[in-house]
Short mmCIF file of C-alpha atoms and ligand atoms in Angstrom, two decimals:
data_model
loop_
_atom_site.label_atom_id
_atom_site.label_comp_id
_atom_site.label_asym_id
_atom_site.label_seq_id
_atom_site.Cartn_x
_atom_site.Cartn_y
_atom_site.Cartn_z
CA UNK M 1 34.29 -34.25 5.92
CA UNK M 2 30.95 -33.84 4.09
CA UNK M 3 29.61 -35.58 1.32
CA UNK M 4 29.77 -32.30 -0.64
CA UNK M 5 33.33 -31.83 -0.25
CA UNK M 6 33.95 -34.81 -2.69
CA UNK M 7 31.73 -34.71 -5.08
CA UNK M 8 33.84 -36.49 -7.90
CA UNK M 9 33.07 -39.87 -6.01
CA UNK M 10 34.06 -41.44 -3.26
CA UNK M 11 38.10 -39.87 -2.51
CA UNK M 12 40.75 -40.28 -5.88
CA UNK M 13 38.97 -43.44 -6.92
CA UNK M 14 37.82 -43.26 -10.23
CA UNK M 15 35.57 -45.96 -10.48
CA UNK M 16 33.13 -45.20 -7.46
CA UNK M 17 29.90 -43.49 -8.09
CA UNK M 18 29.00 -41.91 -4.70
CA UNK M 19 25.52 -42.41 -4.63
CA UNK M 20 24.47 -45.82 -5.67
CA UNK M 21 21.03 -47.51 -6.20
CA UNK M 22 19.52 -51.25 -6.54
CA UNK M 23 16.02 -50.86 -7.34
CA UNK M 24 13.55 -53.96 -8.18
CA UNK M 25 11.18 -51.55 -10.86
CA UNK M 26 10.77 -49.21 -13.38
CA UNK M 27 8.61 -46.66 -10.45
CA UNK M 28 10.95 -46.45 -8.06
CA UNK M 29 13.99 -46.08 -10.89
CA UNK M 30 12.58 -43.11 -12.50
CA UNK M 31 12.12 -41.68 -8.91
CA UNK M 32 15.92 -42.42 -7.81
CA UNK M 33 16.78 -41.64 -11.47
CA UNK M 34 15.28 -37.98 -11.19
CA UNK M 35 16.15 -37.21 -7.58
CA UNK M 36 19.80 -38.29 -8.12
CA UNK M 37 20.44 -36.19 -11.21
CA UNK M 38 19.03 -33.13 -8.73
CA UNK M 39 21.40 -33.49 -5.96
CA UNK M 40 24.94 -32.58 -5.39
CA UNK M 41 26.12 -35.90 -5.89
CA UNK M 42 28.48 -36.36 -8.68
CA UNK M 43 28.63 -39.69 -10.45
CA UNK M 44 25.80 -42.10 -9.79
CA UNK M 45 24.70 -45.32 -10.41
CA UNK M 46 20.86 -46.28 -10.55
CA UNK M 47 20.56 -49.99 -11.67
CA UNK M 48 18.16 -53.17 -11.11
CA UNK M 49 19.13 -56.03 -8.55
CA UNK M 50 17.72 -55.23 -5.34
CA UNK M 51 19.72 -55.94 -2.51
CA UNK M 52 21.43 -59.20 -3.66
CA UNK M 53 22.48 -57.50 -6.27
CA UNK M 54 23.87 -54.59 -3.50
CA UNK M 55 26.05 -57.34 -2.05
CA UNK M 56 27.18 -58.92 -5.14
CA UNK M 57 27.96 -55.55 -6.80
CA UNK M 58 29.70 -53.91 -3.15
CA UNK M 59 31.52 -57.36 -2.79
CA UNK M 60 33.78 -56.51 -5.42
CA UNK M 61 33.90 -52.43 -6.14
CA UNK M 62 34.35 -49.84 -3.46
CA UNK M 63 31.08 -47.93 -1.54
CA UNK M 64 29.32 -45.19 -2.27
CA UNK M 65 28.63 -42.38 0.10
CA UNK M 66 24.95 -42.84 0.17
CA UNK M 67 23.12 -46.31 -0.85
CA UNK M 68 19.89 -47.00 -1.52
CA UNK M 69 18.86 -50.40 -1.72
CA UNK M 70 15.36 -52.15 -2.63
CA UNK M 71 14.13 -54.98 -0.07
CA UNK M 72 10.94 -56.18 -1.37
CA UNK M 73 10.88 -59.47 -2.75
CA UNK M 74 13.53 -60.80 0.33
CA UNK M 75 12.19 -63.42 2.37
CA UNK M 76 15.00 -62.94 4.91
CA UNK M 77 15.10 -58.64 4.84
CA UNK M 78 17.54 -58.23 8.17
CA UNK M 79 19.88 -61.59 6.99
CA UNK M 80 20.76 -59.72 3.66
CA UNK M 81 21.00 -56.62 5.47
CA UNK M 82 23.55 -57.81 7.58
CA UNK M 83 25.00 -59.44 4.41
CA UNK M 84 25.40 -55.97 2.67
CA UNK M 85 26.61 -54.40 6.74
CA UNK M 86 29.69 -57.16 5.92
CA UNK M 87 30.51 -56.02 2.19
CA UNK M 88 29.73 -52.29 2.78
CA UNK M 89 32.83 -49.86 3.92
CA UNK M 90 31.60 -48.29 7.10
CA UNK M 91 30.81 -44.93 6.21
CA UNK M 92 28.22 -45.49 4.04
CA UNK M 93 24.79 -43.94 4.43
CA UNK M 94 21.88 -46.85 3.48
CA UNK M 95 18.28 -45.88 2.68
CA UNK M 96 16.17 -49.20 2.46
CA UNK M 97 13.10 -49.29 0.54
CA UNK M 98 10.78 -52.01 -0.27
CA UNK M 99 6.77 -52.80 -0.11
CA UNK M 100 6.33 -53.83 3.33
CA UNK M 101 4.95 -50.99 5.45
CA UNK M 102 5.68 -52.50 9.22
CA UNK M 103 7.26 -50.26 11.94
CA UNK M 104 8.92 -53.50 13.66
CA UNK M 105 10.70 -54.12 10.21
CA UNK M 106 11.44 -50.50 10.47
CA UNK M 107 13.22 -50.75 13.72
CA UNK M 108 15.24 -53.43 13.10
CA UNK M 109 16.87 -51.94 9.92
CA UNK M 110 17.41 -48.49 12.05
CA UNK M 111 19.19 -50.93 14.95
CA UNK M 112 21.56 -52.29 11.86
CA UNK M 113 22.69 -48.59 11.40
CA UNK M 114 20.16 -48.26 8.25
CA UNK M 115 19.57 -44.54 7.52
CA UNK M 116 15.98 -44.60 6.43
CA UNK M 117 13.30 -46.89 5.27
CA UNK M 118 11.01 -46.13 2.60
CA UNK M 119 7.63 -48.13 1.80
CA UNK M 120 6.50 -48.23 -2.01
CA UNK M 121 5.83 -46.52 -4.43
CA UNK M 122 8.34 -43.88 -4.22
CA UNK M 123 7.86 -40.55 -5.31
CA UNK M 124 10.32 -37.73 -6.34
CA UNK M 125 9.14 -35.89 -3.14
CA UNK M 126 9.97 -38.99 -0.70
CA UNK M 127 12.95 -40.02 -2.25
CA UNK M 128 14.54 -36.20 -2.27
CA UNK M 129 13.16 -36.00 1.57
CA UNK M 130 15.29 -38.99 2.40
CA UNK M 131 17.98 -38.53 0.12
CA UNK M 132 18.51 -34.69 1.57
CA UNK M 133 18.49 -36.47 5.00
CA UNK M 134 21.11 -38.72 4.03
CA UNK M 135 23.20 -35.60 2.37
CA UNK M 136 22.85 -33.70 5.69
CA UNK M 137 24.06 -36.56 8.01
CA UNK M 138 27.40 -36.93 6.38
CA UNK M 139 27.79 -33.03 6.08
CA UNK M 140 27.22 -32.82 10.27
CA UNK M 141 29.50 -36.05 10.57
CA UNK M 142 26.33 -37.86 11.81
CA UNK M 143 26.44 -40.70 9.74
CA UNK M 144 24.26 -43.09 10.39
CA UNK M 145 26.09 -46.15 9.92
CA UNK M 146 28.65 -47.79 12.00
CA UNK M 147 32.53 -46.83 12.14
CA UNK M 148 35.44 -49.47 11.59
CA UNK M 149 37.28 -50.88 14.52
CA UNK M 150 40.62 -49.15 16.06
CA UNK M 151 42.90 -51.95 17.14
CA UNK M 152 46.63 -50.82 18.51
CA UNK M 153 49.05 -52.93 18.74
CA UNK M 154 51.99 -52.07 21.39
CA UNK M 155 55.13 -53.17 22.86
CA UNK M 156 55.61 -53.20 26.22
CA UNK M 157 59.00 -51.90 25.29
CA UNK M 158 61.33 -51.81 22.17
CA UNK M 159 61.98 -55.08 19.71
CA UNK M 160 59.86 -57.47 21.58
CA UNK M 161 57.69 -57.79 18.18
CA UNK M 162 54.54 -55.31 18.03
CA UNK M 163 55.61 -54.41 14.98
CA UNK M 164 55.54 -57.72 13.46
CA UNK M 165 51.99 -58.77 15.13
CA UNK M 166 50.71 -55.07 14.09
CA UNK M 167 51.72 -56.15 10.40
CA UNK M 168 50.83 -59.90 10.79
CA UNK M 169 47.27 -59.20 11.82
CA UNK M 170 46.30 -56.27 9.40
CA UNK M 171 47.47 -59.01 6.70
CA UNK M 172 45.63 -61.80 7.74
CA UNK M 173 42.09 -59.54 8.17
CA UNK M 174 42.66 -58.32 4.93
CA UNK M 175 43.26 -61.53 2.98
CA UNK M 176 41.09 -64.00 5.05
CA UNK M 177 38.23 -62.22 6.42
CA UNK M 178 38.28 -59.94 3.42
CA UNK M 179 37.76 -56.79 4.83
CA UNK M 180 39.43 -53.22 4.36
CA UNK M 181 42.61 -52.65 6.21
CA UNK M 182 44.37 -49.64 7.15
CA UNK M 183 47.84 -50.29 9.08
CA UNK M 184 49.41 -46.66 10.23
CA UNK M 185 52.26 -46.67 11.59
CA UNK M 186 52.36 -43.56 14.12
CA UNK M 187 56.14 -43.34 14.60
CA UNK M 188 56.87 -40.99 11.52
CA UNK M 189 60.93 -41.35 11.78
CA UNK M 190 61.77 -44.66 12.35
CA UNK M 191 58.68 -46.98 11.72
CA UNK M 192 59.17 -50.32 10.19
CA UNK M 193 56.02 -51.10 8.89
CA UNK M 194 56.20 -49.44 5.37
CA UNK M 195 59.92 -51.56 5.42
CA UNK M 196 58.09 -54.79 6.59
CA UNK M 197 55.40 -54.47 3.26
CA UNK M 198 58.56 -53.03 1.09
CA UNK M 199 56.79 -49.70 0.54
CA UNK M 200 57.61 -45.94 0.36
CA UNK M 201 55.85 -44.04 2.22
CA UNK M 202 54.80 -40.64 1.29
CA UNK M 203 55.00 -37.41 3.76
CA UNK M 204 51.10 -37.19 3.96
CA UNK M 205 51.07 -38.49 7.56
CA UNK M 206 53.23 -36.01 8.50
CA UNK M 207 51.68 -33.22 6.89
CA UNK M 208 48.21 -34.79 8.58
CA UNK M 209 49.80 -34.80 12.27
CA UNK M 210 51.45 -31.64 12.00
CA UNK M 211 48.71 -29.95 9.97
CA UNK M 212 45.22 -31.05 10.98
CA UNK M 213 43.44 -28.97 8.69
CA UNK M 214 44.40 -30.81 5.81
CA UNK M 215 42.73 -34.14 6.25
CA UNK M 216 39.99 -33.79 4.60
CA UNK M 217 38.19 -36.59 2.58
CA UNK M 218 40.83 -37.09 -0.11
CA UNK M 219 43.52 -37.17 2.68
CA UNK M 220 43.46 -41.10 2.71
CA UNK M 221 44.04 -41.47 -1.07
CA UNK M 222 46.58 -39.41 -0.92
CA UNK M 223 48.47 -40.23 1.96
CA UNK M 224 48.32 -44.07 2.15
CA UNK M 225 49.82 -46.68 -0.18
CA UNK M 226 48.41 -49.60 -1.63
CA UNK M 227 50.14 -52.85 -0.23
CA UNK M 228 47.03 -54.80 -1.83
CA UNK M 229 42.93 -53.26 -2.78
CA UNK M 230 42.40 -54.36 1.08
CA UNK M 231 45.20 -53.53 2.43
CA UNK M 232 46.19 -50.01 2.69
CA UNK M 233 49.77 -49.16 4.35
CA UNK M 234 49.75 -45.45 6.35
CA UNK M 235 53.31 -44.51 6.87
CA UNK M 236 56.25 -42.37 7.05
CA UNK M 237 60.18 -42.16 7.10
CA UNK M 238 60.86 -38.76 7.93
CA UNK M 239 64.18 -37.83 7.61
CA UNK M 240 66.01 -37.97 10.51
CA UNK M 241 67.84 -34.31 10.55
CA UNK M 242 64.66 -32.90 10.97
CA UNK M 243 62.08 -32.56 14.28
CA UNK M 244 58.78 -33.80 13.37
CA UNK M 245 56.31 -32.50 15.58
CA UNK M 246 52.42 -34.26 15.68
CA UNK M 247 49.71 -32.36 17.21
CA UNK M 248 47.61 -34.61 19.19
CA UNK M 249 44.13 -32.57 17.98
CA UNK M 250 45.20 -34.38 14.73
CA UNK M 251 44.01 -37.58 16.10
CA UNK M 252 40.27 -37.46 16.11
CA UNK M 253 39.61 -36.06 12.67
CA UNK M 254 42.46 -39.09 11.16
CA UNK M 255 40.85 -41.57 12.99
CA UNK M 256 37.78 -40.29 12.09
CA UNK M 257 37.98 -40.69 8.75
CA UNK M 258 39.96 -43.90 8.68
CA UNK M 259 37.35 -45.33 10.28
CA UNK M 260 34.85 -44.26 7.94
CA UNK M 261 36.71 -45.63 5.32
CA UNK M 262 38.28 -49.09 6.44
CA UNK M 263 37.02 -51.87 7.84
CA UNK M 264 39.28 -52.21 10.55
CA UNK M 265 42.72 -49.53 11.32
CA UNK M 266 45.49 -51.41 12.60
CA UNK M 267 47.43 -48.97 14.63
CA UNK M 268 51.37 -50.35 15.31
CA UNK M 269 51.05 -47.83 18.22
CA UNK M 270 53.51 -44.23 19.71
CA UNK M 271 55.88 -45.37 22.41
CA UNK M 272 54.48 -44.32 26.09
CA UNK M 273 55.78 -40.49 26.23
CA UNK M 274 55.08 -39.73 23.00
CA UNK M 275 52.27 -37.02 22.56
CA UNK M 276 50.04 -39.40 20.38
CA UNK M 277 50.18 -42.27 23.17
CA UNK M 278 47.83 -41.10 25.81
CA UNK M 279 45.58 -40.09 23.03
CA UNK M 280 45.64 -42.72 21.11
CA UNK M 281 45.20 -45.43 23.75
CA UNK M 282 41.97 -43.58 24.43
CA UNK M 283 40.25 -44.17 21.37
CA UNK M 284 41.24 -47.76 21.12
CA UNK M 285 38.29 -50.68 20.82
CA UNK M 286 41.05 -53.53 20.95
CA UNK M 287 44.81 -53.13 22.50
CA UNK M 288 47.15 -56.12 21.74
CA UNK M 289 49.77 -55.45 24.21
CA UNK M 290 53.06 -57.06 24.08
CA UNK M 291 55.93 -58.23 26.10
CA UNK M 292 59.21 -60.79 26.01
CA UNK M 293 59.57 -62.79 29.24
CA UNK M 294 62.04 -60.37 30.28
CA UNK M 295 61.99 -58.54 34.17
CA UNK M 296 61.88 -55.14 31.71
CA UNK M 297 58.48 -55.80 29.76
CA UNK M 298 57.15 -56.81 32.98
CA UNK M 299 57.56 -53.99 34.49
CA UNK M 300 56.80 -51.41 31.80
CA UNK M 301 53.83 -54.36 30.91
CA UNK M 302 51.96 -53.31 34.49
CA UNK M 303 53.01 -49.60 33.87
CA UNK M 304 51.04 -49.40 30.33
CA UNK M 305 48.09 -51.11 32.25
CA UNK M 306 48.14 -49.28 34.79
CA UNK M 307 48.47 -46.15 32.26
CA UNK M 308 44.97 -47.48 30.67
CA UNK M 309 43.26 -48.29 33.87
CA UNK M 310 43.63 -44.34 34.57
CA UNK M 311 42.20 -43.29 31.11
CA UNK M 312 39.03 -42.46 29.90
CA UNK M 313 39.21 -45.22 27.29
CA UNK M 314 37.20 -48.59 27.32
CA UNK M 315 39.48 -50.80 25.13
CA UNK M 316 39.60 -54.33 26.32
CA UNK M 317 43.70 -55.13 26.43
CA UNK M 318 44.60 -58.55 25.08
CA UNK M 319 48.33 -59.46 26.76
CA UNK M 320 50.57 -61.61 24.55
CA UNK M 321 54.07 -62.74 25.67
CA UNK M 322 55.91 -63.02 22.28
CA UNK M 323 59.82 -64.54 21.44
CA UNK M 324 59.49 -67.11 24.47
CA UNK M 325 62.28 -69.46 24.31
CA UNK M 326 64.65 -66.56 22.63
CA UNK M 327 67.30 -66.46 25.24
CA UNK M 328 66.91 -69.89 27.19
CA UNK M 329 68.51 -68.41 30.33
CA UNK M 330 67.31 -65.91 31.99
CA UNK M 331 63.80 -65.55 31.02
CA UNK M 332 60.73 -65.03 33.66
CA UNK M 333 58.45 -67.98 33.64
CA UNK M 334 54.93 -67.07 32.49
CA UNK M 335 53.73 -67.73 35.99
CA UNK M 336 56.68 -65.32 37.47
CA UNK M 337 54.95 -62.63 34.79
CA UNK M 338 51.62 -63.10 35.36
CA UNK M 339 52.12 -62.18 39.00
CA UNK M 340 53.53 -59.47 38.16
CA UNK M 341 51.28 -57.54 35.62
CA UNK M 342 48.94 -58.72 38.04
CA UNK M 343 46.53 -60.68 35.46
CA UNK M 344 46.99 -63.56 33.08
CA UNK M 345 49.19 -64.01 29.78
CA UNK M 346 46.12 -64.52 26.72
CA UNK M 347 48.86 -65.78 24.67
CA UNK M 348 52.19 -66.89 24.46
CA UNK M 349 53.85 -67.04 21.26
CA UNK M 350 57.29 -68.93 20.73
CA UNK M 351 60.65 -67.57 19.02
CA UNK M 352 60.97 -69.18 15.51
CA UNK M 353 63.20 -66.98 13.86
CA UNK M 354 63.73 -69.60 10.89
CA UNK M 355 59.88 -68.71 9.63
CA UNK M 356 59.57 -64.98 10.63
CA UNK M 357 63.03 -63.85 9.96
CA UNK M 358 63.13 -65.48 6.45
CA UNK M 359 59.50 -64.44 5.69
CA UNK M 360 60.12 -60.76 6.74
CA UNK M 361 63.52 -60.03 5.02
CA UNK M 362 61.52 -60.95 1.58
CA UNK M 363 59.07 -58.62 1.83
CA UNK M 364 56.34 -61.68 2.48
CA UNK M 365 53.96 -61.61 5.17
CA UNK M 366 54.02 -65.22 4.30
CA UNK M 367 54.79 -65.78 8.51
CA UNK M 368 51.51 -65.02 8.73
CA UNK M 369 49.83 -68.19 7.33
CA UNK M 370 53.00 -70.63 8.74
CA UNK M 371 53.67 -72.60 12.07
CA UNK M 372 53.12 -71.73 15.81
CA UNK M 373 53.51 -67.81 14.55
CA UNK M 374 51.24 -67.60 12.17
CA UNK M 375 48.62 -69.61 14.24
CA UNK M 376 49.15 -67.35 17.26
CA UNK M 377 48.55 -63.91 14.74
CA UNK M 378 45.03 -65.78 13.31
CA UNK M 379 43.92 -65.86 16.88
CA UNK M 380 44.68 -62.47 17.36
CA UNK M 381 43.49 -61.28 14.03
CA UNK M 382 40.24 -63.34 15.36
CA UNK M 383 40.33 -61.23 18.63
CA UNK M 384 40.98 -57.94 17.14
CA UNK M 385 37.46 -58.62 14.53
CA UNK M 386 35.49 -60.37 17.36
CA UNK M 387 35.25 -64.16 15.95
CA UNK M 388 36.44 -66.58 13.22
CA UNK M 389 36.37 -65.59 10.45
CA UNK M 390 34.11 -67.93 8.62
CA UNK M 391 32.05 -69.14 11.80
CA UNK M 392 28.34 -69.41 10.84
CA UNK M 393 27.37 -66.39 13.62
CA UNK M 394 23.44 -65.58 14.31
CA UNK M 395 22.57 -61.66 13.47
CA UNK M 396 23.67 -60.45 16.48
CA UNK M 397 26.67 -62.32 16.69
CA UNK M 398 27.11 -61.09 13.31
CA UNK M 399 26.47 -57.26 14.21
CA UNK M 400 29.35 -57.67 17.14
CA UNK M 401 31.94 -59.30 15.12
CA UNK M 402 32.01 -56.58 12.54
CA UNK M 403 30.07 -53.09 14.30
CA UNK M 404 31.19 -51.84 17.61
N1 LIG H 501 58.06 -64.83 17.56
C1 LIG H 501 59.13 -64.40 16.90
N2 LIG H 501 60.03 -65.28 16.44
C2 LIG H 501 61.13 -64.85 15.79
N3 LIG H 501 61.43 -63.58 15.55
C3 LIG H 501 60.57 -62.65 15.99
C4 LIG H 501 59.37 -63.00 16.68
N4 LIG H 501 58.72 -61.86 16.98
C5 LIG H 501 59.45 -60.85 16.51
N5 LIG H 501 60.57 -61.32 15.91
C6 LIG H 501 61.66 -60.52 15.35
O1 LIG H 501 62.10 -59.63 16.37
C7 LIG H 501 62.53 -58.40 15.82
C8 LIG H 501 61.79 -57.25 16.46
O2 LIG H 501 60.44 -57.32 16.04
P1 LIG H 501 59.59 -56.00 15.74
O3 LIG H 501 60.35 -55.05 14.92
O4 LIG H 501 58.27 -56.45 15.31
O5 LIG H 501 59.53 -55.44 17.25
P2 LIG H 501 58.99 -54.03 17.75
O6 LIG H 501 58.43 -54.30 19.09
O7 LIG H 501 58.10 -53.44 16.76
O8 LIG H 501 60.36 -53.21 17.85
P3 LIG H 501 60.60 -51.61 17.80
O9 LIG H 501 60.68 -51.22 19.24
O10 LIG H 501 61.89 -51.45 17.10
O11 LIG H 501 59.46 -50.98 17.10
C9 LIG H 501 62.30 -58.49 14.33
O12 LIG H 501 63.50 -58.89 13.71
C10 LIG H 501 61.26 -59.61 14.21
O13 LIG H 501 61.36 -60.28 12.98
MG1 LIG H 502 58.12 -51.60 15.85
#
């Protein structure tokens, strides 16, 4: 994807200018002003507010491809920096300007993924320097920000409740921490997440897997369906007459621009044997992995482990034993499990079928917020983001909880 392929905005929404500026004076406007109108940008926004008024406006509209954002006048330049890293979507390019000429200030903005800084006044020849910079790093796919987070979410084996974590999670990031959500769902037959959110999918994943020359920067827009403007649901429900076949080499460029796009991508993961597993569980930042107390999830448990421990990946797998207490009889004791995955249960989660059951056959991802459920998926919503939401965090704890 490059910035020029979309120059109507930022994908099919109307209302995003793709380059975007917050300037403190009437210099440095005329300079972005000028420069802008030059470029290969399409709509654009120049306007005053420095970057408080960044935040404010990118708390409540969608990026632009390319920011630029003035700092002068901040007492507390790499705070609201890090304020705008936690309102920004994560593909956006940011030039910083502002009137402090100091290489340590410099460095410190180019650490928080900041493109460029420039020190006042700006000219028309500095500002088209950086902006062409700027242009070029998206068209190479170097952008110089920070991606979103892959999390998958897997069952050890079949109905022991991935799915409904996978869904439970995505929600709860989206309407607590307030941050953009993608969910795919990478089985394109018989997926339940689009059923979970009461949504129709459209065939654009399957067009995307099976022809990876299509996704492109509108793909997302196209393909995925609203569940809320945070929440974005990537699905399918192929017909079942029909062999769907997904090419692996369609991973990277879909991830790839999910992540550029969304906060976090919630993956309810391909079953082992599928040619998207090995893949996929490659890529991963965060794997939820989970099992029922049963001798068959234990077993295929230490397999998938095992499976990761061979791979290239670097994921950090999160174990959850889920629907304890379903069938009284017969079920391993967490101690019996953890001996034999060979490493400890992170969190156990107890059957209530009167909340989920209820919850999920409306269409509500009201579970979410309710009882021992919905207090075991906020601590793994809190895993899969790094931290609480909420938690005062120092920069760096800051950077973690939200940047790989
Ligand atoms: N802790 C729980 N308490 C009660 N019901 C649960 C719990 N966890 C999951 N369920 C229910 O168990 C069933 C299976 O859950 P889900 O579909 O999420 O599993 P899955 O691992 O995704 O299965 P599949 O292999 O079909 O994809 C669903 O009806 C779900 O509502
Ligand atoms: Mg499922």
């Amino acid at each position: 994807m490059s910035t020029l392929d979309d120059p109507a905005g930022v994908g099919a929404e109307p209302s995003a200018a793709s380059f975007c500026a917050f300037v403190r004076d009437e210099e440095s406007r005329r300079a972005i002003e000028q420069v802008a109108g030059e470029l290969p940008f399409g709509r654009t926004m120049v306007t005053t507010g420095g970057i408080r008024g960044a935040i404010e406006y990118l708390g409540a509209h969608r990026s632009p491809k390319v920011l630029m954002v003035d700092l002068s006048g901040s007492e507390l330049p790499l705070t609201e920096i890090d304020e705008l890293a936690d309102v920004c979507e994560p593909g956006v390019t940011v030039v910083a300007f502002g009137d402090q000429n100091d290489v340590g200030l410099f460095r410190e903005l180019v650490a928080r993924g900041v493109g460029d800084y420039l020190v006042k006044p700006l000219s028309p020849g500095l500002v088209h320097e950086a902006l062409l910079r700027a242009l070029q790093g998206h068209a190479n796919g170097r952008r110089m920000s920070r991606l979103g987070r892959l999390v998958g979410v897997l069952g050890a084996r079949g109905g022991v409740g991935a799915t409904m974590i996978a869904c439970g999670i995505a929600h709860v990031i989206a309407e607590t921490r307030r941050r953009r959500v993608c969910l795919t769902d990478l089985d394109l037959q018989s997926g339940t997440v689009a059923l979970t959110f009461d949504l129709d999918p459209s065939h654009g994943l399957r067009e995307a897997l099976e022809s990876p020359e299509r996704i492109d920067s509108l793909f997302v827009d196209r393909a995925a369906t609203k569940y809320s403007d945070l929440l974005h649901v990537l699905a399918a429900e192929e017909s079942l007459d029909e062999e769907c076949r997904p090419m692996p080499e369609a991973l990277q460029p879909l991830y790839g621009e999910l992540r550029t796009r969304f906060h976090f991508v919630v993956l309810d993961m391909p079953r082992p044997g599928s040619p998207l597993f090995l893949p996929t569980l490659e890529q991963l930042d965060e794997l939820i992995l989970v099992a029922d107390p049963s001798l068959a999830a234990m077993r295929d448990g230490l397999r998938i482990l095992q499976a990761l421990a061979r791979t290239s990946g670097s994921c950090h797998p999160t174990v959850v034993l889920n629907r304890v207490g379903a069938h009284r009889s017969g079920e391993l004791e967490p101690k019996e499990f953890e001996n034999g995955i060979g490493r400890k249960i992170d969190l156990r989660i107890p059957f209530d079928p009167k909340n989920v059951a209820a919850a999920l056959n409306a269409g509500q991802l009201g579970f979410a917020e309710r009882g021992p459920v919905g207090q075991a998926i906020r601590t793994l919503a809190n895993i899969a983001a790094r931290g609480p939401a909420g938690e005062t965090r120092s920069i760096v704890r800051r950077l973690l909880a939200f940047w790989k």
